[in-house]
PDB file of C-alpha atoms and ligand atoms in Angstrom:
ATOM      1  CA  UNK A   1      24.123  77.212 -47.624  1.00 93.00           C
ATOM      2  CA  UNK A   2      22.504  74.202 -49.263  1.00 97.00           C
ATOM      3  CA  UNK A   3      24.259  72.980 -52.409  1.00 98.00           C
ATOM      4  CA  UNK A   4      22.615  70.491 -54.712  1.00 98.00           C
ATOM      5  CA  UNK A   5      24.870  69.002 -57.372  1.00 98.00           C
ATOM      6  CA  UNK A   6      24.378  66.972 -60.534  1.00 98.00           C
ATOM      7  CA  UNK A   7      21.098  65.234 -59.725  1.00 98.00           C
ATOM      8  CA  UNK A   8      20.317  62.638 -62.403  1.00 98.00           C
ATOM      9  CA  UNK A   9      17.507  60.171 -62.710  1.00 98.00           C
ATOM     10  CA  UNK A  10      16.344  57.830 -65.467  1.00 98.00           C
ATOM     11  CA  UNK A  11      13.308  55.594 -65.499  1.00 97.00           C
ATOM     12  CA  UNK A  12      14.335  52.578 -67.619  1.00 93.00           C
ATOM     13  CA  UNK A  13      15.966  54.186 -70.669  1.00 91.00           C
ATOM     14  CA  UNK A  14      14.220  57.510 -70.201  1.00 96.00           C
ATOM     15  CA  UNK A  15      16.369  60.329 -68.809  1.00 97.00           C
ATOM     16  CA  UNK A  16      14.053  62.482 -66.681  1.00 98.00           C
ATOM     17  CA  UNK A  17      16.414  64.580 -64.552  1.00 98.00           C
ATOM     18  CA  UNK A  18      19.574  65.447 -66.445  1.00 98.00           C
ATOM     19  CA  UNK A  19      22.138  66.931 -64.097  1.00 98.00           C
ATOM     20  CA  UNK A  20      20.495  69.677 -62.064  1.00 98.00           C
ATOM     21  CA  UNK A  21      22.601  71.937 -59.801  1.00 98.00           C
ATOM     22  CA  UNK A  22      21.110  74.430 -57.372  1.00 97.00           C
ATOM     23  CA  UNK A  23      22.258  76.515 -54.408  1.00 97.00           C
ATOM     24  CA  UNK A  24      19.804  77.769 -51.808  1.00 96.00           C
ATOM     25  CA  UNK A  25      21.031  80.347 -49.331  1.00 92.00           C
ATOM     26  CA  UNK A  26      19.733  81.053 -45.848  1.00 88.00           C
ATOM     27  CA  UNK A  27      16.080  82.092 -46.089  1.00 88.00           C
ATOM     28  CA  UNK A  28      16.247  81.657 -49.871  1.00 95.00           C
ATOM     29  CA  UNK A  29      13.122  80.803 -51.826  1.00 97.00           C
ATOM     30  CA  UNK A  30      13.667  79.111 -55.160  1.00 98.00           C
ATOM     31  CA  UNK A  31      10.756  78.595 -57.538  1.00 98.00           C
ATOM     32  CA  UNK A  32      10.888  75.983 -60.260  1.00 98.00           C
ATOM     33  CA  UNK A  33       8.842  76.465 -63.410  1.00 97.00           C
ATOM     34  CA  UNK A  34       8.528  74.139 -66.343  1.00 97.00           C
ATOM     35  CA  UNK A  35       6.110  72.278 -68.556  1.00 96.00           C
ATOM     36  CA  UNK A  36       4.338  69.134 -67.415  1.00 95.00           C
ATOM     37  CA  UNK A  37       6.623  66.106 -67.628  1.00 97.00           C
ATOM     38  CA  UNK A  38       9.834  68.149 -67.471  1.00 97.00           C
ATOM     39  CA  UNK A  39      11.067  66.329 -64.349  1.00 98.00           C
ATOM     40  CA  UNK A  40      10.189  68.862 -61.640  1.00 98.00           C
ATOM     41  CA  UNK A  41       8.508  66.388 -59.272  1.00 98.00           C
ATOM     42  CA  UNK A  42      11.142  63.747 -59.872  1.00 98.00           C
ATOM     43  CA  UNK A  43      13.876  66.270 -59.040  1.00 98.00           C
ATOM     44  CA  UNK A  44      12.193  67.185 -55.727  1.00 98.00           C
ATOM     45  CA  UNK A  45      11.516  63.524 -54.931  1.00 98.00           C
ATOM     46  CA  UNK A  46      15.200  62.704 -55.468  1.00 98.00           C
ATOM     47  CA  UNK A  47      16.204  65.366 -52.943  1.00 98.00           C
ATOM     48  CA  UNK A  48      14.447  63.709 -50.031  1.00 96.00           C
ATOM     49  CA  UNK A  49      14.925  60.254 -51.510  1.00 97.00           C
ATOM     50  CA  UNK A  50      11.333  59.367 -52.318  1.00 97.00           C
ATOM     51  CA  UNK A  51      13.123  58.395 -55.542  1.00 98.00           C
ATOM     52  CA  UNK A  52      16.670  57.061 -55.635  1.00 98.00           C
ATOM     53  CA  UNK A  53      18.604  59.136 -58.161  1.00 98.00           C
ATOM     54  CA  UNK A  54      21.346  57.674 -60.343  1.00 98.00           C
ATOM     55  CA  UNK A  55      23.677  60.486 -59.259  1.00 98.00           C
ATOM     56  CA  UNK A  56      23.598  63.612 -57.165  1.00 98.00           C
ATOM     57  CA  UNK A  57      24.457  65.102 -53.818  1.00 98.00           C
ATOM     58  CA  UNK A  58      23.092  67.619 -51.397  1.00 98.00           C
ATOM     59  CA  UNK A  59      25.365  69.463 -49.014  1.00 98.00           C
ATOM     60  CA  UNK A  60      23.644  70.987 -46.015  1.00 97.00           C
ATOM     61  CA  UNK A  61      25.917  73.299 -44.063  1.00 94.00           C
ATOM     62  CA  UNK A  62      29.020  71.258 -44.887  1.00 96.00           C
ATOM     63  CA  UNK A  63      27.408  67.855 -44.374  1.00 98.00           C
ATOM     64  CA  UNK A  64      27.237  66.133 -47.760  1.00 98.00           C
ATOM     65  CA  UNK A  65      24.704  63.435 -48.610  1.00 98.00           C
ATOM     66  CA  UNK A  66      25.612  61.237 -51.567  1.00 98.00           C
ATOM     67  CA  UNK A  67      22.005  60.705 -52.644  1.00 98.00           C
ATOM     68  CA  UNK A  68      22.242  57.336 -54.428  1.00 98.00           C
ATOM     69  CA  UNK A  69      24.186  55.831 -51.538  1.00 97.00           C
ATOM     70  CA  UNK A  70      22.645  56.500 -48.129  1.00 97.00           C
ATOM     71  CA  UNK A  71      22.532  53.898 -45.398  1.00 97.00           C
ATOM     72  CA  UNK A  72      19.510  53.776 -43.098  1.00 96.00           C
ATOM     73  CA  UNK A  73      20.929  56.214 -40.600  1.00 96.00           C
ATOM     74  CA  UNK A  74      21.837  58.815 -43.254  1.00 97.00           C
ATOM     75  CA  UNK A  75      18.477  58.391 -44.966  1.00 97.00           C
ATOM     76  CA  UNK A  76      16.708  59.073 -41.682  1.00 95.00           C
ATOM     77  CA  UNK A  77      18.928  62.076 -41.078  1.00 96.00           C
ATOM     78  CA  UNK A  78      18.205  63.469 -44.571  1.00 97.00           C
ATOM     79  CA  UNK A  79      14.453  63.074 -44.096  1.00 95.00           C
ATOM     80  CA  UNK A  80      14.579  64.871 -40.738  1.00 95.00           C
ATOM     81  CA  UNK A  81      16.293  67.813 -42.421  1.00 97.00           C
ATOM     82  CA  UNK A  82      14.148  68.082 -45.565  1.00 98.00           C
ATOM     83  CA  UNK A  83      10.365  68.487 -45.325  1.00 97.00           C
ATOM     84  CA  UNK A  84       7.974  68.137 -48.220  1.00 97.00           C
ATOM     85  CA  UNK A  85       4.501  69.472 -48.998  1.00 98.00           C
ATOM     86  CA  UNK A  86       2.634  67.578 -51.712  1.00 97.00           C
ATOM     87  CA  UNK A  87      -0.021  68.523 -54.222  1.00 95.00           C
ATOM     88  CA  UNK A  88      -2.486  66.142 -52.569  1.00 94.00           C
ATOM     89  CA  UNK A  89      -1.649  67.040 -48.947  1.00 96.00           C
ATOM     90  CA  UNK A  90      -0.796  63.423 -47.948  1.00 95.00           C
ATOM     91  CA  UNK A  91      -2.472  63.704 -44.551  1.00 97.00           C
ATOM     92  CA  UNK A  92      -3.274  60.610 -42.495  1.00 97.00           C
ATOM     93  CA  UNK A  93      -7.002  60.159 -43.161  1.00 97.00           C
ATOM     94  CA  UNK A  94      -7.732  58.475 -39.846  1.00 97.00           C
ATOM     95  CA  UNK A  95      -6.089  61.185 -37.735  1.00 98.00           C
ATOM     96  CA  UNK A  96      -7.350  64.623 -36.792  1.00 98.00           C
ATOM     97  CA  UNK A  97      -5.565  67.797 -37.854  1.00 98.00           C
ATOM     98  CA  UNK A  98      -3.575  68.055 -34.646  1.00 98.00           C
ATOM     99  CA  UNK A  99      -2.823  64.329 -34.565  1.00 98.00           C
ATOM    100  CA  UNK A 100      -1.365  64.665 -38.058  1.00 98.00           C
ATOM    101  CA  UNK A 101       1.073  67.232 -36.711  1.00 98.00           C
ATOM    102  CA  UNK A 102       1.789  65.339 -33.478  1.00 98.00           C
ATOM    103  CA  UNK A 103       2.690  62.105 -35.263  1.00 97.00           C
ATOM    104  CA  UNK A 104       6.167  63.167 -36.452  1.00 96.00           C
ATOM    105  CA  UNK A 105       6.922  65.068 -33.250  1.00 97.00           C
ATOM    106  CA  UNK A 106       6.142  62.019 -31.086  1.00 98.00           C
ATOM    107  CA  UNK A 107       7.300  59.162 -33.317  1.00 96.00           C
ATOM    108  CA  UNK A 108      10.230  60.661 -35.233  1.00 94.00           C
ATOM    109  CA  UNK A 109      11.448  63.389 -32.876  1.00 95.00           C
ATOM    110  CA  UNK A 110      10.365  61.461 -29.761  1.00 96.00           C
ATOM    111  CA  UNK A 111       9.274  64.604 -27.919  1.00 98.00           C
ATOM    112  CA  UNK A 112       7.261  64.417 -24.717  1.00 98.00           C
ATOM    113  CA  UNK A 113       3.510  64.679 -25.292  1.00 97.00           C
ATOM    114  CA  UNK A 114       3.113  68.089 -23.603  1.00 98.00           C
ATOM    115  CA  UNK A 115       5.945  69.668 -25.575  1.00 98.00           C
ATOM    116  CA  UNK A 116       4.703  68.167 -28.853  1.00 98.00           C
ATOM    117  CA  UNK A 117       1.196  69.418 -28.088  1.00 98.00           C
ATOM    118  CA  UNK A 118       2.506  72.975 -27.545  1.00 98.00           C
ATOM    119  CA  UNK A 119       4.442  72.935 -30.810  1.00 98.00           C
ATOM    120  CA  UNK A 120       1.522  71.481 -32.782  1.00 98.00           C
ATOM    121  CA  UNK A 121      -0.913  74.030 -31.380  1.00 98.00           C
ATOM    122  CA  UNK A 122       1.533  76.826 -32.195  1.00 97.00           C
ATOM    123  CA  UNK A 123       1.782  75.881 -35.860  1.00 97.00           C
ATOM    124  CA  UNK A 124      -1.941  75.264 -36.189  1.00 97.00           C
ATOM    125  CA  UNK A 125      -2.431  78.786 -34.839  1.00 97.00           C
ATOM    126  CA  UNK A 126       0.147  80.175 -37.286  1.00 96.00           C
ATOM    127  CA  UNK A 127      -1.844  78.588 -40.102  1.00 96.00           C
ATOM    128  CA  UNK A 128      -5.106  80.023 -38.714  1.00 96.00           C
ATOM    129  CA  UNK A 129      -6.491  76.582 -37.882  1.00 97.00           C
ATOM    130  CA  UNK A 130      -6.751  76.518 -34.098  1.00 97.00           C
ATOM    131  CA  UNK A 131     -10.481  75.891 -34.255  1.00 97.00           C
ATOM    132  CA  UNK A 132     -10.032  72.955 -36.660  1.00 98.00           C
ATOM    133  CA  UNK A 133      -7.609  70.950 -34.479  1.00 98.00           C
ATOM    134  CA  UNK A 134     -10.046  68.109 -33.810  1.00 98.00           C
ATOM    135  CA  UNK A 135     -11.334  67.779 -37.369  1.00 98.00           C
ATOM    136  CA  UNK A 136     -10.513  64.845 -39.609  1.00 98.00           C
ATOM    137  CA  UNK A 137      -9.166  65.660 -43.083  1.00 98.00           C
ATOM    138  CA  UNK A 138     -12.416  64.546 -44.714  1.00 97.00           C
ATOM    139  CA  UNK A 139     -14.315  67.356 -43.010  1.00 97.00           C
ATOM    140  CA  UNK A 140     -11.783  70.047 -43.972  1.00 97.00           C
ATOM    141  CA  UNK A 141     -11.620  71.926 -47.271  1.00 96.00           C
ATOM    142  CA  UNK A 142      -8.664  71.322 -49.577  1.00 96.00           C
ATOM    143  CA  UNK A 143      -7.196  74.651 -48.523  1.00 97.00           C
ATOM    144  CA  UNK A 144      -7.494  73.751 -44.848  1.00 97.00           C
ATOM    145  CA  UNK A 145      -5.965  70.317 -45.452  1.00 98.00           C
ATOM    146  CA  UNK A 146      -3.007  71.870 -47.235  1.00 97.00           C
ATOM    147  CA  UNK A 147      -2.542  74.336 -44.363  1.00 97.00           C
ATOM    148  CA  UNK A 148      -2.483  71.389 -41.928  1.00 98.00           C
ATOM    149  CA  UNK A 149       0.153  69.765 -44.151  1.00 98.00           C
ATOM    150  CA  UNK A 150       2.234  72.959 -44.083  1.00 98.00           C
ATOM    151  CA  UNK A 151       1.851  73.194 -40.279  1.00 98.00           C
ATOM    152  CA  UNK A 152       2.959  69.554 -40.004  1.00 98.00           C
ATOM    153  CA  UNK A 153       6.057  70.237 -42.091  1.00 98.00           C
ATOM    154  CA  UNK A 154       6.981  73.438 -40.216  1.00 97.00           C
ATOM    155  CA  UNK A 155       6.517  71.724 -36.848  1.00 97.00           C
ATOM    156  CA  UNK A 156       9.382  69.368 -37.673  1.00 97.00           C
ATOM    157  CA  UNK A 157      11.695  72.379 -38.137  1.00 96.00           C
ATOM    158  CA  UNK A 158      13.410  71.096 -41.262  1.00 97.00           C
ATOM    159  CA  UNK A 159      16.345  72.936 -42.817  1.00 96.00           C
ATOM    160  CA  UNK A 160      14.755  72.882 -46.285  1.00 97.00           C
ATOM    161  CA  UNK A 161      11.128  72.574 -47.396  1.00 97.00           C
ATOM    162  CA  UNK A 162      10.105  71.255 -50.813  1.00 98.00           C
ATOM    163  CA  UNK A 163       6.682  72.219 -52.169  1.00 98.00           C
ATOM    164  CA  UNK A 164       5.413  70.260 -55.177  1.00 98.00           C
ATOM    165  CA  UNK A 165       2.604  72.250 -56.810  1.00 97.00           C
ATOM    166  CA  UNK A 166       0.978  72.947 -53.440  1.00 96.00           C
ATOM    167  CA  UNK A 167      -2.054  74.724 -54.904  1.00 95.00           C
ATOM    168  CA  UNK A 168      -2.674  72.644 -58.031  1.00 94.00           C
ATOM    169  CA  UNK A 169      -5.315  70.381 -56.503  1.00 94.00           C
ATOM    170  CA  UNK A 170      -7.303  73.260 -54.981  1.00 94.00           C
ATOM    171  CA  UNK A 171     -10.448  74.973 -56.108  1.00 90.00           C
ATOM    172  CA  UNK A 172      -9.533  78.495 -57.190  1.00 88.00           C
ATOM    173  CA  UNK A 173     -11.254  80.013 -54.162  1.00 89.00           C
ATOM    174  CA  UNK A 174      -8.832  78.175 -51.847  1.00 91.00           C
ATOM    175  CA  UNK A 175      -5.623  78.994 -53.716  1.00 94.00           C
ATOM    176  CA  UNK A 176      -5.163  82.385 -52.076  1.00 93.00           C
ATOM    177  CA  UNK A 177      -5.321  81.081 -48.515  1.00 94.00           C
ATOM    178  CA  UNK A 178      -2.647  78.463 -49.250  1.00 95.00           C
ATOM    179  CA  UNK A 179      -0.382  80.991 -50.975  1.00 95.00           C
ATOM    180  CA  UNK A 180      -0.802  83.164 -47.879  1.00 93.00           C
ATOM    181  CA  UNK A 181       0.123  80.147 -45.711  1.00 93.00           C
ATOM    182  CA  UNK A 182       3.281  79.630 -47.794  1.00 95.00           C
ATOM    183  CA  UNK A 183       4.165  83.308 -47.310  1.00 93.00           C
ATOM    184  CA  UNK A 184       3.840  82.782 -43.555  1.00 91.00           C
ATOM    185  CA  UNK A 185       5.979  79.659 -43.784  1.00 91.00           C
ATOM    186  CA  UNK A 186       8.579  81.693 -45.700  1.00 92.00           C
ATOM    187  CA  UNK A 187       8.516  84.172 -42.825  1.00 91.00           C
ATOM    188  CA  UNK A 188       9.955  81.413 -40.606  1.00 91.00           C
ATOM    189  CA  UNK A 189      13.223  81.770 -42.525  1.00 92.00           C
ATOM    190  CA  UNK A 190      13.506  78.144 -43.631  1.00 95.00           C
ATOM    191  CA  UNK A 191      14.857  77.830 -47.191  1.00 96.00           C
ATOM    192  CA  UNK A 192      12.300  76.547 -49.682  1.00 97.00           C
ATOM    193  CA  UNK A 193      12.102  75.110 -53.165  1.00 98.00           C
ATOM    194  CA  UNK A 194       8.658  75.536 -54.705  1.00 98.00           C
ATOM    195  CA  UNK A 195       7.412  73.939 -57.916  1.00 98.00           C
ATOM    196  CA  UNK A 196       4.467  76.050 -58.976  1.00 96.00           C
ATOM    197  CA  UNK A 197       2.397  77.302 -61.881  1.00 93.00           C
ATOM    198  CA  UNK A 198       1.364  80.377 -59.889  1.00 92.00           C
ATOM    199  CA  UNK A 199       3.536  82.784 -61.842  1.00 92.00           C
ATOM    200  CA  UNK A 200       2.462  85.940 -60.033  1.00 92.00           C
ATOM    201  CA  UNK A 201       3.189  84.295 -56.694  1.00 93.00           C
ATOM    202  CA  UNK A 202       6.554  82.910 -57.841  1.00 95.00           C
ATOM    203  CA  UNK A 203       7.554  86.330 -59.098  1.00 95.00           C
ATOM    204  CA  UNK A 204       6.640  87.987 -55.821  1.00 94.00           C
ATOM    205  CA  UNK A 205       7.998  85.483 -53.291  1.00 95.00           C
ATOM    206  CA  UNK A 206      11.127  84.007 -54.914  1.00 96.00           C
ATOM    207  CA  UNK A 207      14.712  85.015 -54.478  1.00 96.00           C
ATOM    208  CA  UNK A 208      15.663  82.844 -57.457  1.00 97.00           C
ATOM    209  CA  UNK A 209      13.757  81.133 -60.283  1.00 97.00           C
ATOM    210  CA  UNK A 210      14.664  78.094 -62.393  1.00 97.00           C
ATOM    211  CA  UNK A 211      13.044  77.217 -65.660  1.00 98.00           C
ATOM    212  CA  UNK A 212      13.373  73.489 -66.348  1.00 98.00           C
ATOM    213  CA  UNK A 213      12.620  71.597 -69.538  1.00 97.00           C
ATOM    214  CA  UNK A 214      13.609  68.072 -70.481  1.00 97.00           C
ATOM    215  CA  UNK A 215      15.164  67.530 -67.054  1.00 98.00           C
ATOM    216  CA  UNK A 216      17.666  70.371 -67.516  1.00 98.00           C
ATOM    217  CA  UNK A 217      17.862  73.925 -66.231  1.00 98.00           C
ATOM    218  CA  UNK A 218      17.267  76.017 -69.342  1.00 98.00           C
ATOM    219  CA  UNK A 219      17.510  79.362 -67.604  1.00 97.00           C
ATOM    220  CA  UNK A 220      17.729  80.741 -64.087  1.00 97.00           C
ATOM    221  CA  UNK A 221      17.961  84.077 -62.413  1.00 96.00           C
ATOM    222  CA  UNK A 222      16.274  86.599 -60.201  1.00 96.00           C
ATOM    223  CA  UNK A 223      12.494  86.743 -60.722  1.00 96.00           C
ATOM    224  CA  UNK A 224      12.528  90.216 -62.211  1.00 94.00           C
ATOM    225  CA  UNK A 225      14.869  89.162 -65.005  1.00 94.00           C
ATOM    226  CA  UNK A 226      13.472  85.693 -65.596  1.00 95.00           C
ATOM    227  CA  UNK A 227       9.874  86.885 -65.875  1.00 94.00           C
ATOM    228  CA  UNK A 228      10.577  90.312 -67.318  1.00 92.00           C
ATOM    229  CA  UNK A 229      13.407  89.707 -69.773  1.00 93.00           C
ATOM    230  CA  UNK A 230      14.096  85.981 -70.229  1.00 95.00           C
ATOM    231  CA  UNK A 231      17.099  85.242 -72.436  1.00 95.00           C
ATOM    232  CA  UNK A 232      16.216  81.830 -73.789  1.00 96.00           C
ATOM    233  CA  UNK A 233      13.613  81.316 -76.486  1.00 95.00           C
ATOM    234  CA  UNK A 234      12.221  78.257 -74.650  1.00 95.00           C
ATOM    235  CA  UNK A 235      11.637  80.300 -71.519  1.00 96.00           C
ATOM    236  CA  UNK A 236       9.926  83.011 -73.552  1.00 95.00           C
ATOM    237  CA  UNK A 237       7.702  80.467 -75.305  1.00 94.00           C
ATOM    238  CA  UNK A 238       6.744  78.865 -72.006  1.00 95.00           C
ATOM    239  CA  UNK A 239       5.866  82.176 -70.369  1.00 93.00           C
ATOM    240  CA  UNK A 240       4.043  83.395 -73.464  1.00 89.00           C
ATOM    241  CA  UNK A 241       1.943  80.244 -73.555  1.00 86.00           C
ATOM    242  CA  UNK A 242       1.224  80.632 -69.907  1.00 81.00           C
ATOM    243  CA  UNK A 243       0.227  84.266 -70.285  1.00 74.00           C
ATOM    244  CA  UNK A 244      -2.138  83.356 -73.083  1.00 70.00           C
ATOM    245  CA  UNK A 245      -4.065  80.869 -70.935  1.00 63.00           C
ATOM    246  CA  UNK A 246      -3.855  82.617 -67.564  1.00 53.00           C
ATOM    247  CA  UNK A 247      -3.460  86.278 -68.354  1.00 48.00           C
ATOM    248  CA  UNK A 248      -5.558  87.283 -65.340  1.00 44.00           C
ATOM    249  CA  UNK A 249      -3.025  85.815 -62.969  1.00 46.00           C
ATOM    250  CA  UNK A 250       0.291  87.483 -63.742  1.00 43.00           C
TER     251      UNK A 250
HETATM  252  N1  LIG B   1       7.880  56.230 -61.327  1.00 67.65           N
HETATM  253  C1  LIG B   1       8.018  56.522 -62.631  1.00 67.65           C
HETATM  254  N2  LIG B   1       8.226  55.561 -63.540  1.00 67.65           N
HETATM  255  C2  LIG B   1       8.381  55.845 -64.845  1.00 67.65           C
HETATM  256  N3  LIG B   1       8.329  57.091 -65.359  1.00 67.65           N
HETATM  257  C3  LIG B   1       8.132  58.106 -64.501  1.00 67.65           C
HETATM  258  C4  LIG B   1       7.948  57.872 -63.093  1.00 67.65           C
HETATM  259  N4  LIG B   1       7.772  59.079 -62.480  1.00 67.65           N
HETATM  260  C5  LIG B   1       7.814  60.015 -63.459  1.00 67.65           C
HETATM  261  N5  LIG B   1       8.031  59.423 -64.661  1.00 67.65           N
HETATM  262  C6  LIG B   1       8.164  60.126 -65.938  1.00 67.65           C
HETATM  263  O1  LIG B   1       9.164  61.099 -65.824  1.00 67.65           O
HETATM  264  C7  LIG B   1       8.819  62.273 -66.521  1.00 67.65           C
HETATM  265  C8  LIG B   1       8.866  63.477 -65.598  1.00 67.65           C
HETATM  266  O2  LIG B   1       7.847  63.344 -64.629  1.00 67.65           O
HETATM  267  P1  LIG B   1       7.653  64.384 -63.459  1.00 67.65           P
HETATM  268  O3  LIG B   1       8.924  64.492 -62.677  1.00 67.65           O
HETATM  269  O4  LIG B   1       6.440  63.963 -62.710  1.00 67.65           O
HETATM  270  O5  LIG B   1       7.406  65.731 -64.270  1.00 67.65           O
HETATM  271  P2  LIG B   1       6.729  67.105 -63.803  1.00 67.65           P
HETATM  272  O6  LIG B   1       6.599  67.084 -62.316  1.00 67.65           O
HETATM  273  O7  LIG B   1       7.643  68.167 -64.316  1.00 67.65           O
HETATM  274  O8  LIG B   1       5.400  67.151 -64.482  1.00 67.65           O
HETATM  275  C9  LIG B   1       7.449  62.034 -67.116  1.00 67.65           C
HETATM  276  O9  LIG B   1       7.605  61.641 -68.452  1.00 67.65           O
HETATM  277  C10 LIG B   1       6.899  60.900 -66.294  1.00 67.65           C
HETATM  278  O10 LIG B   1       6.008  60.127 -67.025  1.00 67.65           O
HETATM  279 MG1  LIG B   2       4.963  67.271 -61.058  1.00 67.65          MG
END
């Protein structure tokens, strides 16, 4: 079980994440919905300490990280255990697809080259990219780049994967292949937290859904209830708005 407690973050006087709690069970997939600017990215970034929160902890199998106060060793340990997939892929531009995956295995995990190569090839294959191993990011489509990024994250075998709007930067014709890649990643059994505007996908894949506004959890529950019969007016308004603009998708 992964238990996240009371994550808080302000930028100057502006409170952006206002005490978020969340539990993610083994193999659990939590989707986070919410309007733009509601603190979703900041929340995720606090969890793997790309931002330093003002308060908050994450307990991973009984090992508790006090997020604002991690020394170098604990920070490294946290980052080994939590992987992240970004909207803009964040691949190394000057490295090929397979080199992007090898980097963490060789430098962070210090595996032997042959073992790292096997692992990297395995995850490229899982993502359907074996024939793109030697390509640089600039010659791959956005969908392919995001699949390399997912392969890179899976290869590190983290205990939790954070996805921050993984399909938002893609052309619509590449969204489906990345959603399929996330389904495959989910099949690996690693718990995930996914910030997404793909409502149909969130409804199908999630074990639990949070609706966040103003840095707070407004409502949470199983996807059937949250999408089908939300209790809070703000959740209803958000979903209604969404349905109006994207009715083909849900
Ligand atoms: N580094 C930062 N400095 C100052 N304000 C920030 C910073 N990052 C995010 N914010 C502000 O925090 C709020 C929440 O941002 P964000 O977490 O990116 O929201 P979301 O991902 O839900 O769209 C926004 O008002 C944004 O402008
Ligand atoms: Mg965001």
